[in-house]
């Protein structure tokens, strides 16, 4: 065994939601093996990784157990010895490559800093090694990248830089903490492939932290399922995926959207919402940019019927959110028409638009930042009706009803957003939108910030609400699996243009365009789950 | 837009701002009761109608406001800021003679304040809530709250009068007639007390700003990356935390440089430092309108230039910022 964690226990600071971050955790990582820890947020999977690195956050202290690395207990190592191991024997890559690189230091310097922290070589020699490393992780023109700042790179490029840095001293253990969660699906597939390739080439051991069973299926030799600081189940990937024993593992796997249960097409009719030739261009001027204008939405048309869910699928930068914002007139479209029941709202003056606004409502991606933290739930969800002149008592009465509909206790009206979990907040966000009794609901990545079991619940709720209230729903997502689960029809977007669209089942079983095929192929764990 | 174009645009803006400053201050000074003739008559200890009339005619004060303004503006446009009533010398040369003294004092004070503030702030940020942090925070609050003129008098009392370590006022020893290095050393000694008095106040705000910026940056992901690389804590603090915490400091330092140019009036007066501050004080007391206006114009140009320099410096320390 390269790593053997035995009975590791770490205490959270007083006042946390539970006393122990990690409870009596035992886990082995053999040489040349990829071990995945899978779990939902707060399960302690990241804490475990940080404990191995010796980088637990302030206030979290190890209270028991051992972490043997090649027979040496890391917990007994003096800080200076531990520092020398970090980056050289044990390296780590993080979730958000945007935040994980120092924004004001050039890439070359960030790579050489790590090399020179452990080896007495000159900056020039280190830079030469950096070029080699950046090339090895598949970055084009590595020499030119040395002088670039992180913000000039894409998310995928940044994560490759992180990997190059982590590999620079040929560590024996690589810890990857949700390394692809912040990336687009095709980029995710490339990075996963890269990690696997490098692991095999260098015969490294990898501790891979993820919440995604699809990723587990693609990457792991062995899997540990964590919940509330404990390992609930531990075994080879085949055991865990094919014969899960613990009910929690079963629930997690069952919650992964399978994309199999696409609902049936509803009856045809005159479309409630129709978008014709919509375009939106952002102009940008800057000191060094000669790019000028970016066409975020380019001549997009769609129709949406009552009771129907249309999925808009695409990677970041595809224009899907801009399209939604133009439809709801949070952004002004440059050209094209948005017909709501036959009335064009695309160019309508704000005074005339106002009575129509309530008919199209939106649920936002981030349930943490989309609710005002200083307002009570009652104020948040009745603000819309009150703005339309409804009296507070009537609005509150309806709020009670709507909260029940979204599965919340109406007694929460007096409470504040921070008292709720992500899933509950997303229900509150949905209740807020429904309070205006809209005809069209636009859901912009409504589940991408949620844990997988919560995600499944919210998706189910959205579908129920659509049925009960006979809503037309525009469902925006980057996740093909989620789209397949809830949408009647799907439209794939790329660079502002519609690549293809059609009934969900047809589009997924026989995609016409190469791009859709590549998106489907990039889904982690495809065929395994 | 490239950097030169940007600077050009900003210089045009500076000219416009200066014009606005000239107009506003010209009008505001005229709105105050009494004029220079009254003051000069007072100084002469003698005034009758003819004497006042002659004085007013000599300085053009009997002409309509419009005419006075137009004359002043055309003169300013040619670099002529008029003649000081009290000193009877060209305003521009009076100011230029004093300006280096003020800039020197301010540069010294700002350098001490920034260096000391960053040093204290990083000590405090290392362990928030510790005794060191508490000491730094308390001291900064203290220096932040003490009025500068009072602090000035106290340091003068302690270090110049009681301990007799440093000269109490002025810029050099009267009648010593030092030259070369000896003179520079003498001036430096004189600069310590007024410089520190100015610096302590600003140092307090830098310490607080550095502390809070460093604590914030320390929470960022890239600091975790830095630790994961296995570099020492000192390198983490200096290369990653401090380097990013300095970005807001640049903006702040630029603002303060501007404030200092006009804001050292009190301290300069307490220490009789022959700078623009004491000059402004004299001009106000003596109703020396041309001199006062001249000081406004020169300081406003300096402030605009400092702001421009700040923005350029900002784009240099933060590569994500583009000028434009």
PDB file of N, CA and C in Angstrom, chain A residues 32 34 133-139 160 163 167 174 189-204 206 208 218-219:
ATOM      1  N   UNK A  32      -0.077   2.545  -8.048  1.00  0.00           N
ATOM      2  CA  UNK A  32      -0.619   2.439  -9.404  1.00  0.00           C
ATOM      3  C   UNK A  32      -2.121   2.148  -9.420  1.00  0.00           C
ATOM      4  N   UNK A  34      -6.253   3.905  -8.964  1.00  0.00           N
ATOM      5  CA  UNK A  34      -7.100   5.088  -8.813  1.00  0.00           C
ATOM      6  C   UNK A  34      -8.226   4.755  -7.844  1.00  0.00           C
ATOM      7  N   UNK A 133       6.528  20.086 -19.613  1.00  0.00           N
ATOM      8  CA  UNK A 133       5.345  19.625 -18.874  1.00  0.00           C
ATOM      9  C   UNK A 133       4.052  20.106 -19.534  1.00  0.00           C
ATOM     10  N   UNK A 134       4.039  21.392 -19.901  1.00  0.00           N
ATOM     11  CA  UNK A 134       2.827  21.937 -20.513  1.00  0.00           C
ATOM     12  C   UNK A 134       2.536  21.214 -21.824  1.00  0.00           C
ATOM     13  N   UNK A 135       3.597  20.837 -22.535  1.00  0.00           N
ATOM     14  CA  UNK A 135       3.405  20.057 -23.758  1.00  0.00           C
ATOM     15  C   UNK A 135       2.838  18.683 -23.455  1.00  0.00           C
ATOM     16  N   UNK A 136       3.355  18.068 -22.395  1.00  0.00           N
ATOM     17  CA  UNK A 136       2.894  16.715 -22.045  1.00  0.00           C
ATOM     18  C   UNK A 136       1.410  16.661 -21.699  1.00  0.00           C
ATOM     19  N   UNK A 137       0.864  17.755 -21.129  1.00  0.00           N
ATOM     20  CA  UNK A 137      -0.557  17.731 -20.776  1.00  0.00           C
ATOM     21  C   UNK A 137      -1.416  18.220 -21.943  1.00  0.00           C
ATOM     22  N   UNK A 138      -0.805  18.282 -23.134  1.00  0.00           N
ATOM     23  CA  UNK A 138      -1.598  18.533 -24.334  1.00  0.00           C
ATOM     24  C   UNK A 138      -1.888  19.998 -24.606  1.00  0.00           C
ATOM     25  N   UNK A 139      -1.091  20.896 -24.041  1.00  0.00           N
ATOM     26  CA  UNK A 139      -1.299  22.315 -24.350  1.00  0.00           C
ATOM     27  C   UNK A 139      -0.492  22.668 -25.596  1.00  0.00           C
ATOM     28  N   UNK A 160      -5.385  22.049 -17.293  1.00  0.00           N
ATOM     29  CA  UNK A 160      -4.192  21.363 -17.794  1.00  0.00           C
ATOM     30  C   UNK A 160      -2.935  21.947 -17.155  1.00  0.00           C
ATOM     31  N   UNK A 163      -2.614  20.539 -13.804  1.00  0.00           N
ATOM     32  CA  UNK A 163      -2.138  19.150 -13.850  1.00  0.00           C
ATOM     33  C   UNK A 163      -0.634  19.138 -14.133  1.00  0.00           C
ATOM     34  N   UNK A 167       2.249  17.516 -11.764  1.00  0.00           N
ATOM     35  CA  UNK A 167       3.113  16.433 -12.222  1.00  0.00           C
ATOM     36  C   UNK A 167       4.579  16.810 -12.219  1.00  0.00           C
ATOM     37  N   UNK A 174      -1.304  11.485  -6.579  1.00  0.00           N
ATOM     38  CA  UNK A 174      -1.973  12.684  -7.062  1.00  0.00           C
ATOM     39  C   UNK A 174      -3.367  12.714  -6.441  1.00  0.00           C
ATOM     40  N   UNK A 189     -14.443  15.375 -20.393  1.00  0.00           N
ATOM     41  CA  UNK A 189     -14.050  14.079 -20.947  1.00  0.00           C
ATOM     42  C   UNK A 189     -12.564  14.078 -21.296  1.00  0.00           C
ATOM     43  N   UNK A 190     -12.084  15.202 -21.877  1.00  0.00           N
ATOM     44  CA  UNK A 190     -10.661  15.277 -22.249  1.00  0.00           C
ATOM     45  C   UNK A 190      -9.761  15.236 -21.015  1.00  0.00           C
ATOM     46  N   UNK A 191     -10.153  15.984 -19.980  1.00  0.00           N
ATOM     47  CA  UNK A 191      -9.304  16.049 -18.780  1.00  0.00           C
ATOM     48  C   UNK A 191      -9.281  14.693 -18.075  1.00  0.00           C
ATOM     49  N   UNK A 192     -10.444  14.027 -18.003  1.00  0.00           N
ATOM     50  CA  UNK A 192     -10.487  12.697 -17.376  1.00  0.00           C
ATOM     51  C   UNK A 192      -9.563  11.735 -18.120  1.00  0.00           C
ATOM     52  N   UNK A 193      -9.617  11.807 -19.456  1.00  0.00           N
ATOM     53  CA  UNK A 193      -8.783  10.945 -20.278  1.00  0.00           C
ATOM     54  C   UNK A 193      -7.304  11.226 -20.013  1.00  0.00           C
ATOM     55  N   UNK A 194      -6.999  12.527 -19.916  1.00  0.00           N
ATOM     56  CA  UNK A 194      -5.610  12.932 -19.669  1.00  0.00           C
ATOM     57  C   UNK A 194      -5.108  12.391 -18.334  1.00  0.00           C
ATOM     58  N   UNK A 195      -5.931  12.516 -17.293  1.00  0.00           N
ATOM     59  CA  UNK A 195      -5.508  12.047 -15.969  1.00  0.00           C
ATOM     60  C   UNK A 195      -5.272  10.541 -16.010  1.00  0.00           C
ATOM     61  N   UNK A 196      -6.170   9.862 -16.682  1.00  0.00           N
ATOM     62  CA  UNK A 196      -6.034   8.404 -16.776  1.00  0.00           C
ATOM     63  C   UNK A 196      -4.766   8.007 -17.522  1.00  0.00           C
ATOM     64  N   UNK A 197      -4.501   8.714 -18.608  1.00  0.00           N
ATOM     65  CA  UNK A 197      -3.331   8.409 -19.425  1.00  0.00           C
ATOM     66  C   UNK A 197      -2.045   8.620 -18.624  1.00  0.00           C
ATOM     67  N   UNK A 198      -1.999   9.769 -17.962  1.00  0.00           N
ATOM     68  CA  UNK A 198      -0.797  10.100 -17.204  1.00  0.00           C
ATOM     69  C   UNK A 198      -0.597   9.136 -16.039  1.00  0.00           C
ATOM     70  N   UNK A 199      -1.711   8.762 -15.418  1.00  0.00           N
ATOM     71  CA  UNK A 199      -1.625   7.810 -14.307  1.00  0.00           C
ATOM     72  C   UNK A 199      -0.993   6.507 -14.796  1.00  0.00           C
ATOM     73  N   UNK A 200      -1.448   6.058 -15.968  1.00  0.00           N
ATOM     74  CA  UNK A 200      -0.930   4.797 -16.488  1.00  0.00           C
ATOM     75  C   UNK A 200       0.545   4.931 -16.869  1.00  0.00           C
ATOM     76  N   UNK A 201       0.888   6.052 -17.555  1.00  0.00           N
ATOM     77  CA  UNK A 201       2.280   6.264 -17.967  1.00  0.00           C
ATOM     78  C   UNK A 201       3.219   6.295 -16.777  1.00  0.00           C
ATOM     79  N   UNK A 202       2.816   7.024 -15.754  1.00  0.00           N
ATOM     80  CA  UNK A 202       3.746   7.268 -14.649  1.00  0.00           C
ATOM     81  C   UNK A 202       3.555   6.287 -13.499  1.00  0.00           C
ATOM     82  N   UNK A 203       2.586   5.394 -13.634  1.00  0.00           N
ATOM     83  CA  UNK A 203       2.333   4.412 -12.580  1.00  0.00           C
ATOM     84  C   UNK A 203       2.095   5.085 -11.231  1.00  0.00           C
ATOM     85  N   UNK A 204       1.341   6.202 -11.277  1.00  0.00           N
ATOM     86  CA  UNK A 204       1.065   6.929 -10.045  1.00  0.00           C
ATOM     87  C   UNK A 204      -0.124   6.297  -9.352  1.00  0.00           C
ATOM     88  N   UNK A 206      -3.678   7.552  -7.586  1.00  0.00           N
ATOM     89  CA  UNK A 206      -4.536   8.731  -7.649  1.00  0.00           C
ATOM     90  C   UNK A 206      -5.673   8.592  -6.641  1.00  0.00           C
ATOM     91  N   UNK A 208      -9.115  10.271  -6.145  1.00  0.00           N
ATOM     92  CA  UNK A 208      -9.974  11.118  -6.972  1.00  0.00           C
ATOM     93  C   UNK A 208     -11.275  11.381  -6.230  1.00  0.00           C
ATOM     94  N   UNK A 218     -16.026   5.923 -15.005  1.00  0.00           N
ATOM     95  CA  UNK A 218     -14.954   6.080 -15.982  1.00  0.00           C
ATOM     96  C   UNK A 218     -13.567   5.925 -15.383  1.00  0.00           C
ATOM     97  N   UNK A 219     -13.404   6.357 -14.122  1.00  0.00           N
ATOM     98  CA  UNK A 219     -12.056   6.522 -13.593  1.00  0.00           C
ATOM     99  C   UNK A 219     -11.598   5.444 -12.622  1.00  0.00           C
TER     100      UNK A 219
END
